[in-house]
CSV table of C-alpha atoms in Angstrom, one decimal:
chain,number,residue,atom,x,y,z
A,1,GLY,CA,-16.5,4.3,8.2
A,2,GLN,CA,-17.1,0.6,7.3
A,3,GLN,CA,-14.0,-1.8,7.3
A,4,LEU,CA,-13.2,-4.9,6.3
A,5,ASN,CA,-10.7,-7.0,7.9
A,6,GLN,CA,-8.5,-9.4,5.6
A,7,SER,CA,-6.4,-11.8,6.4
A,8,PRO,CA,-3.6,-12.7,5.8
A,9,GLN,CA,-2.1,-9.9,4.6
A,10,SER,CA,0.4,-11.9,2.7
A,11,MET,CA,1.0,-15.5,2.1
A,12,PHE,CA,4.2,-17.5,0.2
A,13,ILE,CA,3.3,-21.0,-0.9
A,14,GLN,CA,4.8,-23.6,-3.0
A,15,GLU,CA,3.2,-24.0,-6.5
A,16,GLY,CA,0.4,-26.7,-6.3
A,17,GLU,CA,-0.5,-25.6,-2.7
A,18,ASP,CA,-4.0,-24.7,-1.7
A,19,VAL,CA,-4.6,-21.2,-0.7
A,20,SER,CA,-7.3,-20.0,1.9
A,21,MET,CA,-8.1,-16.2,2.6
A,22,ASN,CA,-11.1,-14.7,4.5
A,23,CYS,CA,-12.8,-11.4,5.3
A,24,THR,CA,-14.7,-10.4,8.2
A,25,SER,CA,-16.8,-7.2,9.2
A,26,SER,CA,-18.7,-6.1,12.2
A,27,SER,CA,-21.4,-5.3,9.4
A,28,ILE,CA,-24.0,-7.0,7.5
A,29,PHE,CA,-23.4,-7.1,3.8
A,30,ASN,CA,-25.7,-8.1,1.1
A,31,THR,CA,-23.1,-8.7,-1.4
A,32,TRP,CA,-19.4,-10.0,-1.4
A,33,LEU,CA,-17.1,-9.9,-4.0
A,34,TRP,CA,-13.7,-11.1,-4.7
A,35,TYR,CA,-11.3,-9.7,-7.1
A,36,LYS,CA,-7.4,-10.3,-8.2
A,37,GLN,CA,-5.2,-7.3,-9.0
A,38,ASP,CA,-2.2,-7.5,-11.0
A,39,PRO,CA,0.6,-5.2,-10.9
A,40,GLY,CA,-0.4,-2.0,-12.9
A,41,GLU,CA,-3.7,-2.9,-13.6
A,42,GLY,CA,-7.1,-2.6,-12.3
A,43,PRO,CA,-9.0,-5.4,-10.2
A,44,VAL,CA,-10.5,-8.1,-11.9
A,45,LEU,CA,-13.7,-9.8,-10.7
A,46,LEU,CA,-13.4,-13.3,-9.8
A,47,ILE,CA,-16.5,-14.4,-7.8
A,48,ALA,CA,-19.7,-12.7,-6.7
A,49,LEU,CA,-21.9,-13.6,-3.8
A,50,TYR,CA,-25.4,-12.4,-3.3
A,51,LYS,CA,-27.1,-14.8,-0.6
A,52,ALA,CA,-26.0,-15.9,2.9
A,53,GLY,CA,-24.7,-19.3,2.7
A,54,GLU,CA,-23.7,-19.5,-1.0
A,55,LEU,CA,-21.1,-21.5,-2.2
A,56,THR,CA,-19.8,-20.6,-5.6
A,57,SER,CA,-16.8,-21.7,-7.7
A,58,ASN,CA,-15.0,-20.4,-10.8
A,59,GLY,CA,-12.3,-22.8,-12.1
A,60,ARG,CA,-10.0,-23.5,-8.8
A,61,LEU,CA,-11.6,-20.9,-7.0
A,62,THR,CA,-14.3,-21.3,-4.4
A,63,ALA,CA,-15.9,-18.7,-2.4
A,64,GLN,CA,-18.6,-18.5,0.5
A,65,PHE,CA,-20.9,-16.0,1.8
A,66,GLY,CA,-21.1,-16.5,5.2
A,67,ILE,CA,-24.1,-17.4,7.3
A,68,THR,CA,-23.9,-14.4,9.5
A,69,ARG,CA,-23.4,-12.2,6.0
A,70,LYS,CA,-20.4,-10.6,8.1
A,71,ASP,CA,-17.8,-12.8,6.4
A,72,SER,CA,-16.4,-14.6,3.3
A,73,PHE,CA,-13.6,-16.7,2.4
A,74,LEU,CA,-11.8,-17.7,-0.8
A,75,ASN,CA,-10.0,-20.7,-1.5
A,76,ILE,CA,-7.6,-21.3,-4.4
A,77,SER,CA,-6.9,-25.3,-5.0
A,78,ALA,CA,-3.6,-26.4,-6.5
A,79,SER,CA,-1.8,-22.9,-6.9
A,80,ILE,CA,-0.4,-22.3,-10.1
A,81,PRO,CA,2.4,-19.2,-11.0
A,82,SER,CA,-0.2,-17.2,-12.8
A,83,ASP,CA,-2.3,-17.1,-9.2
A,84,VAL,CA,0.2,-14.4,-8.0
A,85,GLY,CA,-1.4,-11.3,-7.4
A,86,ILE,CA,-3.2,-9.3,-5.1
A,87,TYR,CA,-6.8,-10.5,-4.0
A,88,PHE,CA,-9.4,-8.3,-2.5
A,89,CYS,CA,-12.8,-8.9,-1.0
A,90,ALA,CA,-15.4,-6.1,-1.1
A,91,GLY,CA,-18.7,-5.8,0.4
A,92,GLN,CA,-21.5,-4.0,-0.4
A,93,LEU,CA,-24.2,-2.9,2.2
A,94,ALA,CA,-27.9,-3.1,1.6
A,95,GLY,CA,-29.1,-0.6,-0.5
A,96,ALA,CA,-25.6,0.8,-1.3
A,97,GLN,CA,-24.0,1.0,-4.5
A,98,LYS,CA,-20.4,1.7,-3.3
A,99,LEU,CA,-18.1,-1.1,-2.0
A,100,VAL,CA,-16.0,-1.5,1.1
A,101,PHE,CA,-12.8,-3.1,0.5
A,102,GLY,CA,-10.5,-5.6,2.4
A,103,GLN,CA,-7.1,-4.5,2.7
A,104,GLY,CA,-5.6,-7.4,0.3
A,105,THR,CA,-3.9,-10.6,0.3
A,106,ARG,CA,-0.5,-10.9,-1.3
A,107,LEU,CA,0.0,-14.4,-2.9
A,108,THR,CA,3.4,-15.0,-3.8
A,109,ILE,CA,4.3,-18.6,-5.1
A,110,ASN,CA,7.6,-20.4,-5.1
A,111,PRO,CA,8.0,-22.7,-8.2
B,1,GLY,CA,-13.1,-8.6,-22.9
B,2,ALA,CA,-12.9,-5.2,-20.8
B,3,VAL,CA,-16.2,-3.8,-20.1
B,4,VAL,CA,-14.6,-0.7,-18.7
B,5,SER,CA,-11.9,1.6,-20.5
B,6,GLN,CA,-9.7,4.0,-18.8
B,7,HIS,CA,-7.5,6.5,-20.3
B,8,PRO,CA,-4.6,7.4,-20.1
B,9,SER,CA,-3.0,4.3,-18.7
B,10,TRP,CA,0.0,6.6,-17.7
B,11,VAL,CA,0.8,10.4,-17.4
B,12,ILE,CA,3.8,12.2,-16.5
B,13,CYS,CA,3.4,16.0,-16.0
B,14,LYS,CA,4.8,18.9,-14.2
B,15,SER,CA,3.6,20.2,-11.0
B,16,GLY,CA,0.7,22.8,-11.5
B,17,THR,CA,-0.7,21.0,-14.6
B,18,SER,CA,-4.3,19.7,-14.6
B,19,VAL,CA,-4.7,16.2,-15.7
B,20,LYS,CA,-8.0,14.5,-17.0
B,21,ILE,CA,-8.7,11.0,-16.8
B,22,GLU,CA,-11.6,9.4,-18.7
B,23,CYS,CA,-13.6,6.2,-17.9
B,24,ARG,CA,-15.8,4.8,-20.5
B,25,SER,CA,-18.5,1.8,-20.2
B,26,LEU,CA,-18.2,-0.4,-23.3
B,27,ASP,CA,-21.7,-1.8,-24.7
B,28,PHE,CA,-23.6,-0.7,-21.6
B,29,GLN,CA,-24.8,2.5,-20.0
B,30,ALA,CA,-23.7,3.3,-16.5
B,31,THR,CA,-25.9,6.0,-14.7
B,32,THR,CA,-23.1,5.7,-12.0
B,33,MET,CA,-19.4,5.2,-11.7
B,34,PHE,CA,-17.0,5.3,-9.1
B,35,TRP,CA,-13.5,6.6,-8.7
B,36,TYR,CA,-10.8,5.3,-6.4
B,37,ARG,CA,-7.3,6.0,-5.7
B,38,GLN,CA,-4.6,3.7,-4.7
B,39,PHE,CA,-1.4,4.0,-3.3
B,40,PRO,CA,1.4,1.3,-3.3
B,41,LYS,CA,0.7,-1.8,-1.5
B,42,GLN,CA,-2.5,-0.3,-0.3
B,43,SER,CA,-6.2,-1.2,-1.0
B,44,LEU,CA,-8.5,1.0,-2.9
B,45,MET,CA,-10.1,4.2,-1.5
B,46,LEU,CA,-13.3,5.5,-3.0
B,47,MET,CA,-12.9,8.9,-3.8
B,48,ALA,CA,-16.3,9.7,-5.2
B,49,THR,CA,-19.4,8.6,-6.7
B,50,SER,CA,-20.2,9.7,-10.3
B,51,ASN,CA,-23.8,10.3,-10.9
B,52,GLU,CA,-25.0,10.8,-14.7
B,53,GLY,CA,-26.6,13.9,-15.0
B,54,SER,CA,-25.9,15.3,-11.8
B,55,LYS,CA,-23.4,16.2,-9.2
B,56,ALA,CA,-20.5,13.7,-7.7
B,57,THR,CA,-20.8,12.4,-4.2
B,58,TYR,CA,-17.5,12.8,-2.6
B,59,GLU,CA,-16.1,10.5,0.2
B,60,GLN,CA,-15.1,12.6,3.5
B,61,GLY,CA,-11.8,14.1,3.0
B,62,VAL,CA,-11.5,14.3,-0.8
B,63,GLU,CA,-11.6,17.9,-2.0
B,64,LYS,CA,-14.2,18.5,-4.6
B,65,ASP,CA,-12.4,21.7,-6.0
B,66,LYS,CA,-9.3,19.4,-6.4
B,67,PHE,CA,-10.7,16.4,-7.9
B,68,LEU,CA,-13.4,17.6,-10.4
B,69,ILE,CA,-15.5,14.8,-11.8
B,70,ASN,CA,-18.1,15.2,-14.9
B,71,HIS,CA,-20.4,12.4,-16.0
B,72,ALA,CA,-22.0,14.1,-19.1
B,73,SER,CA,-23.2,10.9,-20.9
B,74,LEU,CA,-24.2,7.7,-19.8
B,75,THR,CA,-20.9,6.1,-20.9
B,76,LEU,CA,-18.6,8.5,-19.9
B,77,SER,CA,-17.1,9.9,-16.6
B,78,THR,CA,-14.1,12.4,-16.1
B,79,LEU,CA,-11.9,13.0,-13.4
B,80,THR,CA,-9.8,16.0,-13.7
B,81,VAL,CA,-6.9,16.7,-11.1
B,82,THR,CA,-6.5,20.4,-10.9
B,83,SER,CA,-3.2,22.0,-10.3
B,84,ALA,CA,-1.6,18.9,-9.5
B,85,HIS,CA,1.3,18.4,-7.1
B,86,PRO,CA,3.7,15.6,-6.2
B,87,GLU,CA,1.3,14.5,-3.4
B,88,ASP,CA,-1.2,13.9,-5.8
B,89,SER,CA,0.8,11.1,-7.7
B,90,SER,CA,-1.0,8.0,-7.4
B,91,PHE,CA,-2.8,5.2,-9.3
B,92,TYR,CA,-6.5,6.1,-10.3
B,93,ILE,CA,-8.9,3.5,-11.2
B,94,CYS,CA,-12.7,3.9,-12.1
B,95,SER,CA,-15.4,1.1,-11.8
B,96,ALA,CA,-18.8,0.9,-13.3
B,97,GLY,CA,-21.9,-1.9,-12.9
B,98,PHE,CA,-24.0,-2.8,-15.5
B,99,VAL,CA,-27.0,-2.1,-13.2
B,100,SER,CA,-27.0,-0.8,-9.6
B,101,ASN,CA,-27.1,-4.4,-8.4
B,102,GLN,CA,-24.6,-5.8,-10.1
B,103,PRO,CA,-20.8,-6.2,-9.4
B,104,GLN,CA,-18.7,-3.3,-10.3
B,105,HIS,CA,-16.3,-3.7,-13.0
B,106,PHE,CA,-12.8,-1.9,-12.7
B,107,GLY,CA,-10.9,0.1,-15.5
B,108,ASP,CA,-7.2,-0.8,-15.9
B,109,GLY,CA,-6.1,2.4,-14.0
B,110,THR,CA,-4.4,5.6,-14.6
B,111,ARG,CA,-0.7,5.9,-13.1
B,112,LEU,CA,-0.3,9.6,-12.5
B,113,SER,CA,3.2,10.9,-11.7
B,114,ILE,CA,3.4,14.7,-10.6
B,115,LEU,CA,6.9,16.0,-11.1
């Protein structure tokens, strides 16, 4: 089936550093979504992207929908302890309702 | 606030028991909901698409008779794990979108532990 390659798998950073993660696919997606999941909870939507080239911010988070529609990245600026968690990208193919998820990026922050 | 509610959040039961998990859309109607399964340190795996008023669509490799899905109303879908065994222990999560082309919102998940 469809797969998204998300990298890096894990990140260990110092508080205050910027973070960047990305997802790539061999397929073209109509929608890219970024979610954050805390332990024992469901994923929470961070940013939704609907157009190729679209750059969207949500506070310290910025995400872009790649021009080729086969990739997306998420940046977090000036990380804080509450940014700790697992970040997932998800893509939606044209005409499809179901999502394809990346493998996740586990973010750990050293205070 | 939460737009998708999932219940129970945690259940422990004996092997052979059937367990029902509810997923409710709050303040909106969802003709389609989705059920996922997540193992520790892994990504979400789609199990099935729940369609209001019709049969669910299961992903390849997911046993229909094992994981019964009912979507009898526009705000409620249920997943029943029948005759659960320890290998069914996992984190089950549902999701729904306001409309088909809008992003899905997830419930808080149900931690299922089969002894």
